[in-house]
Amino acid sequence: MVVPEPDVEVPAGNVKKGAKIFKAKCAQCHTIEKGGATKQGPNLYAIFGKQSGSAEGFPYSAANKESGIIWSDKHMFQYLINPKTYIPGTKMVFAGIKKDQERADLIAFMASNTD
């Protein structure tokens, strides 16, 4: 079952600011370059349009694999507020990003890392 996108507007993001946010808040556990390593979390290259819990070589929780989420900017915008609330049972240990603009900037950076 595919989960419908949340009814939210994602503000325009700044890729440069998003890169800084990724480095500060995400890079400890994730890579984002094509062919990047799996760390404590999966590689996030070209994440948008992919089924949650489907990256090769990462042992996802059942909650993540069975979430029905196809990653989009809207899903990611809501997920990044509090991952454990958005996907109950996820193994991702991250407090979240409360500021809308910071999430939008991070999403813009993530979206720029694709084919």
Short mmCIF file of C-alpha atoms in Angstrom, two decimals:
data_model
loop_
_atom_site.label_atom_id
_atom_site.label_comp_id
_atom_site.label_asym_id
_atom_site.label_seq_id
_atom_site.Cartn_x
_atom_site.Cartn_y
_atom_site.Cartn_z
CA MET A 1 0.00 0.00 0.00
CA VAL A 2 1.40 3.37 -1.01
CA VAL A 3 0.91 6.18 1.52
CA PRO A 4 -0.49 9.35 -0.09
CA GLU A 5 1.63 12.47 0.05
CA PRO A 6 0.95 14.80 2.97
CA ASP A 7 -1.04 17.93 2.19
CA VAL A 8 1.81 20.38 2.81
CA GLU A 9 3.61 23.04 0.84
CA VAL A 10 7.38 22.67 0.88
CA PRO A 11 9.02 26.11 0.76
CA ALA A 12 11.71 26.77 -1.84
CA GLY A 13 15.07 25.69 -0.46
CA ASN A 14 18.64 26.89 -0.80
CA VAL A 15 21.00 24.11 -1.98
CA LYS A 16 24.13 25.71 -0.44
CA LYS A 17 22.47 26.11 2.95
CA GLY A 18 21.13 22.58 2.64
CA ALA A 19 24.64 21.23 2.04
CA LYS A 20 25.78 22.83 5.31
CA ILE A 21 22.80 21.34 7.14
CA PHE A 22 23.52 17.91 5.67
CA LYS A 23 27.14 18.11 6.78
CA ALA A 24 26.16 19.23 10.30
CA LYS A 25 23.14 16.99 10.91
CA CYS A 26 23.21 14.04 8.51
CA ALA A 27 26.74 13.21 7.34
CA GLN A 28 27.69 11.45 10.56
CA CYS A 29 25.30 8.63 9.61
CA HIS A 30 24.61 9.08 5.86
CA THR A 31 26.46 9.61 2.60
CA ILE A 32 24.76 11.25 -0.37
CA GLU A 33 27.17 10.90 -3.28
CA LYS A 34 26.52 8.37 -6.04
CA GLY A 35 27.96 5.03 -4.97
CA GLY A 36 28.57 6.36 -1.46
CA ALA A 37 29.04 3.99 1.45
CA THR A 38 26.38 2.71 3.78
CA LYS A 39 27.18 4.00 7.25
CA GLN A 40 24.94 3.84 10.31
CA GLY A 41 22.25 4.92 7.84
CA PRO A 42 21.81 4.22 4.12
CA ASN A 43 23.26 6.25 1.25
CA LEU A 44 20.74 8.94 0.29
CA TYR A 45 21.78 9.57 -3.32
CA ALA A 46 18.71 9.92 -5.58
CA ILE A 47 16.38 9.14 -2.66
CA PHE A 48 13.32 10.86 -4.15
CA GLY A 49 11.01 8.51 -6.03
CA LYS A 50 12.32 5.44 -4.15
CA GLN A 51 10.35 3.18 -1.84
CA SER A 52 11.25 3.67 1.81
CA GLY A 53 13.42 0.85 3.12
CA SER A 54 14.65 -0.28 -0.29
CA ALA A 55 18.30 0.83 -0.56
CA GLU A 56 20.61 -2.11 -1.23
CA GLY A 57 22.84 -3.29 1.59
CA PHE A 58 21.11 -1.59 4.54
CA PRO A 59 19.27 -3.56 7.26
CA TYR A 60 16.10 -1.46 7.55
CA SER A 61 13.51 -1.95 10.28
CA ALA A 62 10.31 -3.71 9.29
CA ALA A 63 8.51 -0.43 10.01
CA ASN A 64 10.58 1.37 7.38
CA LYS A 65 10.30 -1.39 4.78
CA GLU A 66 6.54 -1.69 5.29
CA SER A 67 5.77 2.04 5.58
CA GLY A 68 4.37 2.38 2.05
CA ILE A 69 6.21 5.66 1.59
CA ILE A 70 7.60 6.62 -1.80
CA TRP A 71 10.04 9.41 -0.92
CA SER A 72 9.01 12.84 -2.17
CA ASP A 73 9.79 16.34 -1.00
CA LYS A 74 6.48 16.40 0.89
CA HIS A 75 7.05 13.09 2.69
CA MET A 76 10.63 14.09 3.53
CA PHE A 77 9.49 17.52 4.77
CA GLN A 78 7.16 15.88 7.28
CA TYR A 79 9.49 12.97 8.12
CA LEU A 80 12.36 15.27 9.05
CA ILE A 81 10.27 16.97 11.76
CA ASN A 82 10.45 13.76 13.82
CA PRO A 83 11.33 10.48 12.06
CA LYS A 84 10.14 8.25 14.93
CA THR A 85 6.69 9.87 14.82
CA TYR A 86 6.40 9.73 11.01
CA ILE A 87 7.49 6.07 10.80
CA PRO A 88 6.79 4.50 14.21
CA GLY A 89 9.30 1.70 14.78
CA THR A 90 12.08 3.18 12.61
CA LYS A 91 15.63 2.60 13.84
CA MET A 92 16.68 6.12 12.85
CA VAL A 93 17.93 7.93 15.92
CA PHE A 94 17.48 11.60 15.07
CA ALA A 95 15.64 14.28 17.00
CA GLY A 96 14.44 15.97 13.82
CA ILE A 97 14.59 19.47 12.35
CA LYS A 98 11.82 21.73 13.58
CA LYS A 99 12.41 24.79 11.37
CA ASP A 100 10.53 24.64 8.07
CA GLN A 101 13.19 26.56 6.12
CA GLU A 102 16.03 24.33 7.34
CA ARG A 103 14.09 21.25 6.22
CA ALA A 104 13.35 22.89 2.86
CA ASP A 105 17.05 23.77 2.39
CA LEU A 106 18.10 20.20 3.25
CA ILE A 107 15.53 18.78 0.82
CA ALA A 108 16.77 21.10 -1.95
CA PHE A 109 20.31 19.80 -1.36
CA MET A 110 19.13 16.18 -1.30
CA ALA A 111 17.17 16.69 -4.53
CA SER A 112 20.28 18.11 -6.21
CA ASN A 113 22.08 14.80 -5.59
CA THR A 114 20.48 12.68 -8.28
CA ASP A 115 21.09 11.57 -11.85
#
